[in-house]
Each structure stands twice: as C-alpha cells, then as structure tokens.
XYZ file of C-alpha atoms in Angstrom:
656
model
C 215.609 66.391 105.795
C 212.590 64.516 107.125
C 212.235 61.195 105.456
C 208.811 60.369 103.680
C 207.800 58.183 106.541
C 208.363 60.693 109.347
C 206.779 63.517 107.149
C 203.636 61.354 106.741
C 203.217 60.780 110.267
C 203.370 64.173 111.269
C 199.979 65.629 112.335
C 199.213 67.728 115.454
C 202.126 70.107 115.060
C 202.450 73.564 116.606
C 202.061 75.257 113.082
C 199.116 73.026 112.143
C 197.380 73.908 115.316
C 198.242 77.538 114.921
C 197.006 77.810 111.439
C 193.765 75.925 112.199
C 193.203 78.028 115.090
C 193.766 81.387 113.325
C 191.493 80.272 110.460
C 188.814 79.119 112.777
C 188.774 82.275 114.833
C 188.641 84.253 111.419
C 185.639 82.349 110.374
C 183.902 82.609 113.841
C 184.256 86.222 113.630
C 183.482 86.729 109.994
C 180.475 84.186 109.432
C 177.749 86.150 111.170
C 178.333 89.198 108.868
C 178.406 87.067 105.866
C 175.433 84.771 106.463
C 173.021 87.362 108.038
C 174.332 90.832 106.526
C 175.639 89.889 103.067
C 173.481 86.613 102.614
C 176.021 85.096 100.633
C 176.905 81.170 100.773
C 176.976 80.178 104.367
C 180.631 79.609 105.180
C 179.489 76.619 107.343
C 175.710 76.143 106.975
C 176.350 72.332 106.730
C 178.349 69.636 108.227
C 180.661 70.091 105.142
C 181.815 73.679 105.436
C 183.006 75.324 102.509
C 185.611 77.415 104.410
C 187.418 74.247 105.800
C 187.751 72.716 102.494
C 189.127 75.909 100.894
C 191.804 76.108 103.358
C 192.953 72.634 102.570
C 192.975 73.391 98.891
C 194.891 76.553 99.366
C 197.599 74.696 101.385
C 197.797 71.806 98.974
C 197.485 73.369 95.778
C 199.107 76.662 96.213
C 201.220 76.812 99.214
C 202.760 73.384 99.415
C 204.054 73.211 95.783
C 205.956 76.495 96.506
C 207.188 75.169 99.783
C 208.334 71.960 98.202
C 210.072 73.766 95.318
C 212.186 76.002 97.727
C 212.183 74.400 101.111
C 210.923 70.800 100.900
C 211.725 69.926 104.453
C 209.152 72.827 105.587
C 206.250 71.264 103.431
C 202.983 70.459 105.223
C 202.418 66.762 105.809
C 199.034 65.155 104.970
C 198.533 65.026 108.677
C 199.072 68.613 109.273
C 196.785 69.595 106.545
C 194.140 67.318 107.930
C 194.665 68.862 111.379
C 194.052 72.373 110.033
C 190.796 70.928 108.402
C 189.760 69.255 111.612
C 190.031 72.530 113.609
C 188.373 74.754 111.102
C 185.427 71.878 110.703
C 184.661 71.672 114.430
C 184.642 75.619 115.071
C 182.608 76.203 111.887
C 179.217 75.805 113.364
C 179.657 77.843 116.568
C 178.799 81.283 115.000
C 175.938 79.659 112.912
C 173.231 77.066 113.496
C 175.597 74.850 115.677
C 175.226 77.301 118.388
C 174.950 81.366 118.060
C 172.227 81.666 115.611
C 169.751 80.377 118.124
C 171.676 80.707 121.461
C 171.750 84.564 121.377
C 168.220 85.503 119.977
C 166.493 83.095 122.110
C 167.907 84.817 125.268
C 166.804 88.239 124.406
C 163.676 87.917 122.212
C 161.022 87.130 124.892
C 161.766 90.569 126.229
C 161.530 92.420 122.849
C 158.456 90.579 121.437
C 156.044 90.557 124.151
C 153.596 93.172 124.276
C 149.824 93.842 125.405
C 148.607 92.629 122.149
C 150.103 89.012 122.295
C 150.046 88.896 126.147
C 153.155 86.380 125.920
C 154.658 87.768 129.104
C 151.494 86.965 131.295
C 150.739 83.806 129.281
C 154.193 82.201 128.900
C 157.087 83.524 130.788
C 155.867 85.880 133.743
C 156.384 82.969 136.143
C 159.850 81.732 135.039
C 162.818 82.449 137.332
C 163.945 86.138 137.226
C 167.533 85.021 136.282
C 166.085 83.518 132.921
C 164.439 86.919 131.799
C 166.370 89.376 129.849
C 166.381 92.285 132.090
C 166.689 95.274 130.022
C 163.937 96.196 127.613
C 165.870 99.010 125.887
C 168.837 96.579 125.165
C 166.477 94.075 123.780
C 164.748 96.558 121.336
C 168.105 97.724 120.407
C 169.326 94.241 119.514
C 166.398 93.925 116.974
C 166.062 97.674 115.954
C 169.454 98.935 116.470
C 170.770 102.078 118.084
C 170.889 105.596 116.505
C 173.769 106.345 114.160
C 176.710 107.168 116.197
C 175.282 105.527 119.396
C 176.259 101.847 118.264
C 177.433 99.788 121.136
C 176.900 96.397 122.734
C 175.290 96.931 126.048
C 177.252 94.753 128.165
C 175.644 95.682 131.466
C 172.347 94.200 130.259
C 173.973 91.019 128.801
C 176.314 90.264 131.700
C 173.565 88.371 133.917
C 171.848 86.516 131.032
C 175.182 85.211 129.778
C 176.256 84.366 133.193
C 173.098 82.059 133.364
C 173.091 80.605 130.043
C 176.859 80.030 128.965
C 177.260 77.216 131.728
C 174.370 75.369 130.207
C 176.034 75.837 126.850
C 179.329 74.593 128.208
C 177.550 71.436 129.694
C 176.206 70.736 126.277
C 179.646 70.916 124.727
C 181.117 68.597 127.421
C 178.415 66.068 126.620
C 179.016 66.167 122.800
C 183.061 65.897 123.263
C 182.478 62.879 125.854
C 179.658 61.025 123.930
C 181.860 61.498 120.600
C 185.005 60.064 122.421
C 183.003 57.029 123.522
C 181.459 56.345 119.980
C 184.684 56.828 118.052
C 186.204 53.203 118.183
C 183.016 51.584 117.596
C 182.003 53.701 114.531
C 185.450 54.462 113.095
C 187.260 51.171 113.688
C 184.639 48.444 114.508
C 181.784 49.240 112.114
C 184.035 51.144 109.790
C 181.423 54.014 109.067
C 182.146 55.584 105.394
C 182.703 59.096 106.550
C 182.160 60.482 103.150
C 182.716 64.010 104.091
C 186.351 63.030 104.761
C 187.022 61.577 101.286
C 187.722 64.845 99.401
C 189.937 66.550 102.095
C 191.989 63.420 102.282
C 192.545 63.092 98.536
C 193.360 66.769 98.207
C 195.921 66.451 101.144
C 197.651 63.635 99.825
C 201.450 63.827 99.291
C 202.630 64.023 95.741
C 204.900 61.154 94.281
C 208.530 61.971 94.285
C 209.534 64.556 91.773
C 206.295 66.291 91.816
C 204.854 69.150 93.570
C 201.073 68.538 93.324
C 199.572 65.070 94.011
C 197.843 62.790 91.432
C 194.497 63.509 92.219
C 194.800 67.170 91.664
C 196.288 66.539 88.376
C 193.188 64.658 87.178
C 191.686 66.297 84.097
C 188.091 65.047 85.042
C 188.377 66.690 88.309
C 189.016 70.162 86.600
C 186.284 69.582 83.947
C 183.759 69.310 87.014
C 185.344 72.291 88.599
C 184.967 74.259 85.366
C 181.299 73.213 84.553
C 180.267 74.414 87.955
C 182.333 77.665 87.569
C 180.434 78.245 84.218
C 177.109 77.646 85.801
C 177.696 79.942 88.903
C 179.425 82.604 86.795
C 176.317 83.147 84.736
C 174.046 82.785 87.716
C 175.877 85.180 89.748
C 176.295 87.642 86.960
C 172.596 87.657 86.449
C 171.927 88.460 89.941
C 174.405 91.497 89.629
C 173.079 92.451 86.234
C 169.636 91.104 85.405
C 169.889 91.568 81.763
C 172.309 88.437 81.494
C 170.102 85.291 81.006
C 169.935 82.925 84.133
C 170.533 79.342 84.264
C 167.770 77.887 86.198
C 168.610 75.363 88.990
C 165.426 75.264 91.109
C 161.911 74.959 90.711
C 158.741 74.808 92.732
C 157.156 71.310 92.361
C 154.003 72.658 93.829
C 153.523 74.777 90.474
C 152.795 71.477 88.879
C 150.487 70.054 91.557
C 147.616 72.384 91.690
C 144.610 70.165 92.125
C 143.363 68.110 94.925
C 144.689 65.782 96.315
C 148.162 66.574 94.881
C 148.081 70.264 96.007
C 147.859 68.666 99.794
C 151.333 67.288 99.770
C 153.173 70.103 101.151
C 156.141 71.903 100.012
C 157.961 70.000 97.112
C 161.118 72.052 95.999
C 163.257 70.779 93.075
C 166.902 71.964 93.322
C 169.996 71.018 91.771
C 173.209 71.345 93.754
C 176.232 70.038 91.979
C 177.981 69.616 95.333
C 175.215 67.153 96.738
C 175.306 65.287 93.537
C 178.979 64.902 93.724
C 178.894 63.729 97.523
C 175.863 61.430 96.569
C 178.030 59.494 93.928
C 180.350 58.632 96.925
C 177.795 57.034 98.897
C 176.434 53.366 98.985
C 173.717 53.235 96.398
C 171.538 51.702 99.043
C 171.986 54.683 101.323
C 171.423 57.063 98.426
C 168.177 55.430 97.266
C 166.865 55.315 100.877
C 167.036 59.169 101.240
C 165.028 60.080 98.160
C 162.681 56.873 98.411
C 161.416 57.936 101.985
C 161.117 61.382 101.075
C 158.440 60.189 98.298
C 157.317 57.478 100.523
C 156.042 59.911 103.265
C 154.523 62.282 100.482
C 152.562 59.174 99.333
C 151.379 58.691 103.046
C 150.246 62.197 103.114
C 148.447 61.468 99.759
C 146.644 58.506 101.159
C 145.630 60.436 104.228
C 144.261 63.085 101.994
C 142.207 60.634 100.060
C 140.803 59.140 103.212
C 140.436 62.316 104.931
C 142.645 61.710 107.711
C 143.654 64.301 110.149
C 147.157 64.956 109.790
C 148.269 67.989 111.773
C 151.635 69.680 111.159
C 154.547 69.096 113.549
C 155.717 71.543 116.343
C 159.099 70.715 115.613
C 161.040 71.048 112.046
C 159.244 68.045 110.586
C 156.357 68.369 108.101
C 153.640 66.189 109.605
C 153.116 65.106 113.248
C 152.691 61.461 112.486
C 156.091 61.251 110.786
C 157.620 63.162 113.711
C 156.185 60.649 116.067
C 157.272 57.915 113.777
C 160.778 59.376 113.464
C 160.984 59.596 117.125
C 160.357 55.903 117.627
C 162.848 55.374 114.783
C 165.474 57.313 116.701
C 164.973 55.445 119.864
C 165.351 52.213 117.782
C 168.523 53.448 116.272
C 170.004 54.293 119.813
C 168.918 50.747 121.022
C 170.556 49.129 117.994
C 173.657 51.190 118.627
C 173.959 50.008 122.141
C 173.376 46.358 121.041
C 175.686 46.310 118.191
C 178.440 48.004 120.180
C 177.789 46.374 123.477
C 181.289 44.916 123.610
C 182.871 48.111 123.123
C 180.749 49.973 125.490
C 181.312 47.156 128.072
C 184.993 47.753 127.702
C 184.435 51.627 127.951
C 182.657 51.249 131.239
C 184.979 48.482 132.543
C 187.987 50.781 132.020
C 186.107 53.861 133.502
C 185.142 52.168 136.720
C 188.337 50.144 137.105
C 186.971 46.823 136.613
C 188.875 43.476 136.666
C 189.807 43.689 132.966
C 190.501 47.363 133.013
C 194.360 46.982 132.848
C 194.007 44.950 129.740
C 191.901 47.832 127.828
C 193.901 50.211 125.807
C 192.354 53.568 125.666
C 195.786 55.523 125.105
C 194.852 56.539 121.585
C 191.250 57.675 122.180
C 190.030 61.063 122.057
C 189.737 61.101 125.851
C 190.581 58.395 128.461
C 187.515 56.291 128.994
C 187.437 57.329 132.511
C 187.351 61.130 131.615
C 184.850 60.540 128.872
C 182.226 58.402 131.018
C 182.436 60.656 134.131
C 182.390 63.823 131.827
C 179.208 62.432 130.188
C 177.531 61.830 133.639
C 178.677 65.285 134.840
C 177.319 66.977 131.812
C 173.849 65.305 131.962
C 173.638 65.601 135.677
C 174.445 69.366 135.233
C 172.048 69.958 132.610
C 169.278 68.310 134.696
C 170.238 70.278 137.861
C 170.314 73.514 135.651
C 166.727 72.718 134.275
C 165.555 71.749 137.787
C 166.696 75.143 139.337
C 164.908 76.700 136.452
C 161.721 74.979 137.832
C 161.274 72.511 135.013
C 159.076 69.533 135.803
C 161.218 66.453 136.408
C 159.196 64.443 133.787
C 160.053 67.219 131.056
C 163.690 67.054 132.097
C 163.930 63.437 131.427
C 162.028 63.840 128.041
C 164.433 66.673 126.994
C 167.684 64.569 127.982
C 166.152 61.783 125.825
C 165.559 64.063 123.025
C 169.193 65.541 123.382
C 170.498 62.065 123.140
C 168.725 61.099 120.174
C 170.052 64.365 118.462
C 173.705 63.632 119.256
C 173.523 60.074 118.170
C 171.065 60.076 115.416
C 172.316 63.222 113.539
C 175.893 61.878 114.044
C 174.994 58.498 112.582
C 173.129 59.852 109.491
C 176.105 62.337 108.717
C 178.867 59.915 109.227
C 177.114 57.034 107.367
C 174.865 58.759 104.798
C 176.872 62.030 104.320
C 173.561 64.146 104.399
C 174.930 67.735 104.130
C 172.837 68.854 107.039
C 170.020 67.435 109.287
C 167.591 68.740 112.096
C 165.693 65.884 113.782
C 161.734 66.216 112.824
C 160.791 66.455 116.161
C 161.351 67.985 119.620
C 160.171 67.099 122.901
C 157.228 69.397 122.493
C 155.947 67.123 119.638
C 155.615 64.205 122.253
C 154.023 66.522 124.843
C 151.454 68.017 122.491
C 150.535 64.784 120.661
C 150.264 62.190 123.388
C 149.773 63.873 126.796
C 148.649 67.300 125.619
C 149.995 70.761 126.916
C 147.595 70.866 129.707
C 149.477 68.186 131.559
C 152.345 70.519 132.496
C 152.820 74.283 133.406
C 153.450 76.607 130.314
C 156.630 78.067 131.955
C 158.243 74.788 132.356
C 157.524 73.790 128.814
C 158.874 77.383 127.670
C 162.068 76.834 129.325
C 162.477 73.310 128.053
C 161.663 74.629 124.414
C 164.260 77.249 124.667
C 166.973 74.743 125.776
C 166.239 72.510 122.855
C 165.865 75.371 120.399
C 169.286 76.779 121.551
C 171.340 73.508 121.298
C 169.729 70.718 119.197
C 166.529 71.509 117.583
C 167.758 72.715 114.133
C 171.275 72.113 114.063
C 172.736 72.191 110.530
C 176.304 72.096 111.868
C 176.050 69.788 114.905
C 179.483 69.586 116.730
C 179.246 65.885 117.347
C 179.557 64.546 113.797
C 182.331 67.047 113.328
C 184.403 65.823 116.076
C 183.802 62.147 114.894
C 184.860 63.103 111.389
C 188.051 64.804 112.824
C 188.823 61.622 114.683
C 188.475 59.735 111.344
C 191.205 61.932 109.901
C 193.625 60.758 112.703
C 193.236 57.071 111.110
C 193.678 58.010 107.460
C 196.336 60.571 108.320
C 198.315 58.089 110.519
C 198.706 60.451 113.600
C 197.439 60.154 117.198
C 193.932 61.629 117.996
C 194.628 62.597 121.574
C 196.681 65.673 120.868
C 194.107 66.508 118.194
C 191.386 66.516 120.761
C 193.158 68.803 122.911
C 193.530 71.171 119.835
C 189.858 70.746 119.184
C 188.600 71.621 122.700
C 190.845 74.680 122.863
C 189.634 75.607 119.316
C 186.007 75.328 120.163
C 186.425 77.275 123.524
C 187.973 80.117 121.839
C 185.717 79.856 119.043
C 182.621 80.031 121.415
C 183.898 83.372 122.739
C 184.538 84.951 119.431
C 181.328 83.753 117.905
C 179.564 85.267 120.848
C 181.293 88.356 120.399
C 180.300 88.600 116.660
C 176.856 87.385 117.121
C 176.238 90.465 119.589
C 178.237 92.844 117.604
C 176.443 92.342 114.354
C 172.969 93.462 115.147
C 173.905 96.251 117.529
C 176.274 97.809 114.952
C 174.212 97.313 111.868
C 170.768 98.345 112.549
C 169.457 95.602 114.628
C 168.638 92.120 113.698
C 165.202 93.105 111.781
C 167.379 94.872 109.213
C 169.575 91.901 108.489
C 168.850 89.460 105.722
C 167.698 86.487 107.874
C 164.271 86.741 109.244
C 164.315 83.308 110.243
C 167.224 83.866 112.684
C 165.832 87.236 114.269
C 162.071 86.510 114.232
C 160.557 83.177 113.293
C 163.067 80.864 115.291
C 162.961 82.455 118.543
C 159.284 83.357 118.062
C 158.125 79.646 117.925
C 158.064 78.912 121.597
C 156.194 81.988 122.344
C 153.667 81.679 119.756
C 153.020 78.082 120.269
C 152.889 78.066 124.090
C 150.936 81.545 124.001
C 148.239 79.831 121.989
C 148.645 76.732 124.210
C 147.844 79.066 127.442
C 144.797 79.968 125.959
C 143.521 76.809 124.476
C 145.512 73.887 125.681
C 146.400 71.054 123.013
C 144.699 67.763 123.708
C 146.917 64.694 123.774
C 145.952 61.170 122.415
C 147.509 57.970 123.874
C 146.739 56.468 120.414
C 149.629 58.673 119.101
C 151.879 56.348 120.866
C 151.129 53.859 118.100
C 152.968 56.108 115.505
C 155.961 56.157 118.003
C 155.775 52.293 118.290
C 155.378 51.991 114.485
C 158.608 53.947 113.910
C 160.496 52.048 116.441
C 159.338 48.683 114.986
C 160.016 49.840 111.546
C 163.512 51.038 111.963
C 164.412 48.236 114.172
C 162.977 45.721 111.510
C 164.966 47.190 108.797
C 168.136 47.177 110.610
C 167.447 43.384 111.673
C 166.666 42.350 108.140
C 169.833 43.966 106.830
C 171.979 42.673 109.495
C 170.598 38.918 109.575
C 169.657 38.381 105.891
C 171.358 41.193 103.939
C 167.909 42.370 102.516
C 165.575 45.233 102.792
C 165.668 49.042 102.475
C 168.171 50.918 104.660
C 166.447 52.758 107.127
C 168.483 55.887 107.108
C 166.327 57.986 104.911
C 163.134 57.366 106.947
C 164.630 59.240 109.953
C 165.101 62.446 108.040
C 162.313 62.353 105.587
C 160.327 65.423 106.387
C 163.214 67.687 107.410
C 164.189 70.972 105.690
C 167.435 69.442 104.217
C 165.571 66.626 102.413
C 163.167 69.183 100.898
C 166.034 70.917 99.579
C 168.298 68.240 98.586
C 166.162 65.031 97.626
C 166.308 65.832 93.922
C 170.214 66.318 93.880
C 170.506 63.166 95.867
C 168.215 61.280 93.379
C 170.425 62.586 90.349
C 173.708 61.628 92.157
C 171.959 57.979 92.972
C 171.169 57.686 89.042
C 174.559 58.475 87.813
C 176.177 56.030 90.229
C 173.913 53.158 89.604
C 174.076 53.637 85.815
C 177.894 53.940 85.811
C 178.487 51.147 88.374
C 176.064 48.764 86.332
C 177.552 49.468 82.823
C 181.073 50.346 83.919
C 181.652 48.329 86.908
C 184.284 49.406 89.527
C 186.612 50.603 86.938
C 183.963 52.917 85.544
C 182.957 54.070 89.097
C 186.462 54.881 90.093
C 187.237 56.532 86.626
C 184.110 58.863 87.053
C 184.788 59.759 90.671
C 187.323 62.680 89.859
C 184.460 64.508 87.700
C 181.992 64.206 90.641
C 184.421 65.265 93.344
C 185.135 68.254 90.848
C 181.439 69.279 91.230
C 182.065 69.384 95.146
C 185.214 71.253 94.689
C 183.894 73.582 92.131
C 180.946 74.492 94.519
C 183.294 75.216 97.210
C 185.701 77.265 95.481
C 182.702 79.263 93.741
C 181.191 79.589 97.101
C 184.157 81.308 98.580
C 184.731 83.421 95.290
C 181.019 84.810 95.657
C 181.615 85.338 99.369
C 184.432 87.605 98.510
C 182.299 89.290 95.762
C 179.511 89.534 98.069
C 181.675 91.566 100.452
C 182.612 93.875 97.808
C 179.199 94.348 96.029
C 177.060 94.037 99.272
C 174.958 91.442 97.121
C 174.740 87.906 98.360
C 174.776 85.033 95.848
C 174.296 81.821 97.654
C 175.819 78.574 96.038
C 174.280 76.246 98.644
C 170.958 76.030 100.436
C 170.277 78.984 102.779
C-alpha cells in the first residue's frame, strides 16, 4: 500500500492524464452543441469552466469515497485530481471563445455575406491574397443557411485549402502562448505569489481526507452545503419558470437604464444589474482592494462619460469591445504600463531566463529543470512564434507597421488578461481595444490599405480580440496546481500540450459539424457568433473604404494618460502602500464588467463587513458558505445543461 506521503506526491500519472484527456475531448466535442444549439450555461464560457470543476467534484465526492472504502491503494491523490482539472481547464476554451467560436466563422463569413448591396468584396477583400478567400460560395452559404434535409455533410473539399492556410497561424499563436506562460510562471507563481483565486476551490475539493474518513473536512462543512442549497433553490425556481411560465420567477437581473431615462443620465450607456452567486463567492476570496478596484473603476468611467455629456464633449464608441474610444485608448496605454512594470519587477528572473537560454556565463547555475519548458525552448519557441506570425502576415501583404502594432496588441492580450485573471480572478475578460482602435483614432484609416487592415482585423478577431477563455491564464493556473499539489509541472506541460493539440482537432470538427448538420449558423441560438462578430471587420472597413476615418494625434494624450495613470498607481502601491489598485481600470468598459460589477460589489460588501467585525476568524468561518455559492452555481449549471439537452430549452446559470 502507498504511504500518505507517496500518495500526496502523485500527480501526472497515466490514469490522471487519460481521464483528463477523455473529459477534455468530450467537452470539446459537446460544447458547440450545448452553447449554440441548446443555449444552456456555457460549459466553458469563462476562465473558470464549470465542466472542469464538476469533474473534480465527482472524483472527490463520489468516486474517491467508494475507492477508499473498497480499494484504498487505488484512491486518486490530490495531485492526480488537480492534473485532471488542469487538462480539462486548458482545453475548455478551444471549442468556444478561446478559439473556434471566432476562428471558423471568420474564415468563411466574407464569402457568404458579401453581395452587390453592401459591396464588401470590392471595397474590402477583393485584393487580399486568393489563399485567404474562402473558395466555395455554396459551401459558405450552407455553413450559415444549412443543407436540405438528408443532404447534410461537411464539404471538406471547400475547407481543405482555407484550413491549410489558417491552421499554421493558429498553431503559432498557441506556441507563443505556451512559451510566454513558461517564461512567466516562476515570476508570478513563486516570486510575486499571485493569488490565483480560481485554483482555491479545486484544491479544497481535491484535498485528501483525514485518516478514517472517506470525504475531506471541507466537503463536510455545513455552511458549504447551505450555500449550495440556497443556490439550488434559486435556480430550480428560475429554471422551472422557464419551462412552465405559470411558476413565479425569482428576479436576478435588472436593466439600470430603465431607471435612468432623462439626460444626462440616459447617455451613460448600458448599465445591467445582475446577481450571480458564483461571482459573489469568488469575489469573497479576492483581496478587498482588488475587488473594490473593479467596481469602482466601472463607475468611475461612467462618471467620466457623465462629465463629457455635461460638457458636450465628443465621445465616440470604440471599434473594439470597449464602450468608449477614450477609455479604449487609456486602457491601451495602461496595458503598455503593466507590461513595462512586469518586465521591470521581474527583471532578475527574466535576465536569468535569457542567460540560461543563450548559454551565458551563469547558465549552469540557473535551474530550470522544474519549469513548464526549458528556458532555451521557451525563449526560442517564443521568438519562432512571433517571427512566424510576422512572416505569415507579411506574406498576406499586411503593412509592416500594422504587423508590429498587431504583435504588440497580442502581447498586451497575453500578459494583461493573464495578470487580471491570475491576480483578480475576473471570471472572463476581453481587452477594451484592438489595433484598429489605435489606427482609427490616431492615424486614421486612410493611412493604410483596406485589405491590409482587414487581414489584421481578422487575425486579432480570431485569436485575442474577445477571448472569454484565453489559454495563457489557464496554463498558468495549471502550473499553480503543481505547487499546491506537490508534483512536477514539466510532465504536466507535456500532457497539456498533447491535450490542447487533440482538443484543437476535435473542436474544429465539432465547430464545422454543428452548423452543417443543424440547419446552418443562422438557425442556431447565438447570433453574435454567426453574424455580429464576423461581420464587424467587414462592416467597419466597408464604411471606412467609402469615408475614411480621420485620426487625431491628440488622441495619443489618452494613451499617455492611461500609461502614466496605471504606472503611477503601481508605483504608489509599491513604494508607499497607498492608492487604488489599477487592475479594475484595465477592464472597466468590457462586457465582463458590465455583466459582473454588481455581483463583485456585493461580494466586496460581504467581505469588508465580515472582515471588519469578525476579523480573520469571521472571514475564514464564512468562507465555506461563499464557496458553496460557487459550487452551487457549478452543480446547477451542469444539471441544467443535462436538462437542456433533454428538453431542448436552455437555462443559463452564468453570463452568456
């Protein structure tokens, strides 16, 4: 029989990898149908996928007690369960917003949507290389309109050439993600000790029980199950109301704009008021200053808009997924400041990384044996990825300046989103800007050719424009489990890479099969995926071709203000331990903050009051209840996914 010590040290075993891989493949295959056909709770949809935590719960609460009862030597260790969680985590985004939700529709939409009425072919994409054009109009139409009954199929002859062109670019992006994550791991996990709030609950659920018990102490906490029970009652009533409208509903969302109907308040933009128990529970885990920062800056930017309205200032909307252009530019500057700060605070670590990679005088004394990747592989892999993407874009005839700008924006996405998720536990995040915001606002669209900007826009839209499940923070969270699970992360990285590559193929097939076999994308329950998102580059640049946007160099002041503001807040906190955390400023106008700010505020209020009047004892005592809110949302999300499959009626527990 294995000793407790050897049991605890087991992590990346053959069975944990096989179980994690099997579950990852299942979710990659099923997610498009669940998300876009049934429209139930997204299986992933966030950086904290419900499917991954559900599997951890099943292994820890149902499977392991039985195994411990009848074959204790075969019980899953904490490290093995966290390995399973990690493999599902990194693959969960592939069939959704982390890759295929945008990758596949953006390839084919230009051929389907362009007609003589909008003139997009002549205005936007006629002069891009032929290899970037979808070759078959009939196959493109069928992707969105479907085939006749009995004629359903995937027209592989039409897809082979486009996929052969675009898949290498996707693999280069994945390579950049893996390598940058490997370079950042030690600095963020060991040196700066990021909080990684999303890792907390899986770790607590996976803990080994004390001798003589089959379930660990955390899963035996009454407050945990009170939280689960409360959430279950809420979702049961709300779900039954959806199926049987005569049953009264429990309202959990409101439209703030219904109460702000006169000028200047009606100019503030969209203000949804949503309560998500999972977000309240996760917010309770965060440092109070981080939680405060997120809802404070959301309201701060709204007040900026209010002042602008009162002064009759011109405040155009952003081209990216932010709300206003001025904040998109400020957030871009803030992202540049955060990247500069990351390089400065980690300068010793990064110097060691490059010393080891290039075989410097101190290389032999630098140990990278337990890193995700050897530093030489990580550094040269990152260089190959960036150079490969640049060459791909250059061969696609994209202007060199646009290539440099797009690679900069990609770097901001990988670092800023990973920083926000791993430090602040924001459920999902997109950048409130893209390279097109910089072009449009500062230099104007007339400075570049429309086809160049279209290819750049498509590249960013596919891989990092609106990523709700970006791979980089998931890889870093998986690496964190190696520390808390006391197992080596190098074998875990091998399993992660294999899982992602297999998951990529399965997700691609599922994302093609769904519309072709279910009446086309237009008949599915997600118009954003199959129309609005892929239409954005065409509609924007089609308009710009007719009437170019004029840029203003003065908009650089917004970029400079964001840079100085974020850098100033970071310096004040580092040197004097004063000031507001800048983390909320970087995401103040994105969809995630619109949807989550009220729940984050509620979580902050509870944490502040309990900590102030109950101290650390009160905080730790109340934590099981708030984690029960998280677990309750996860369990009910999976339950209603299953019911949605049976009833064909989707009830979403989390934001869609």
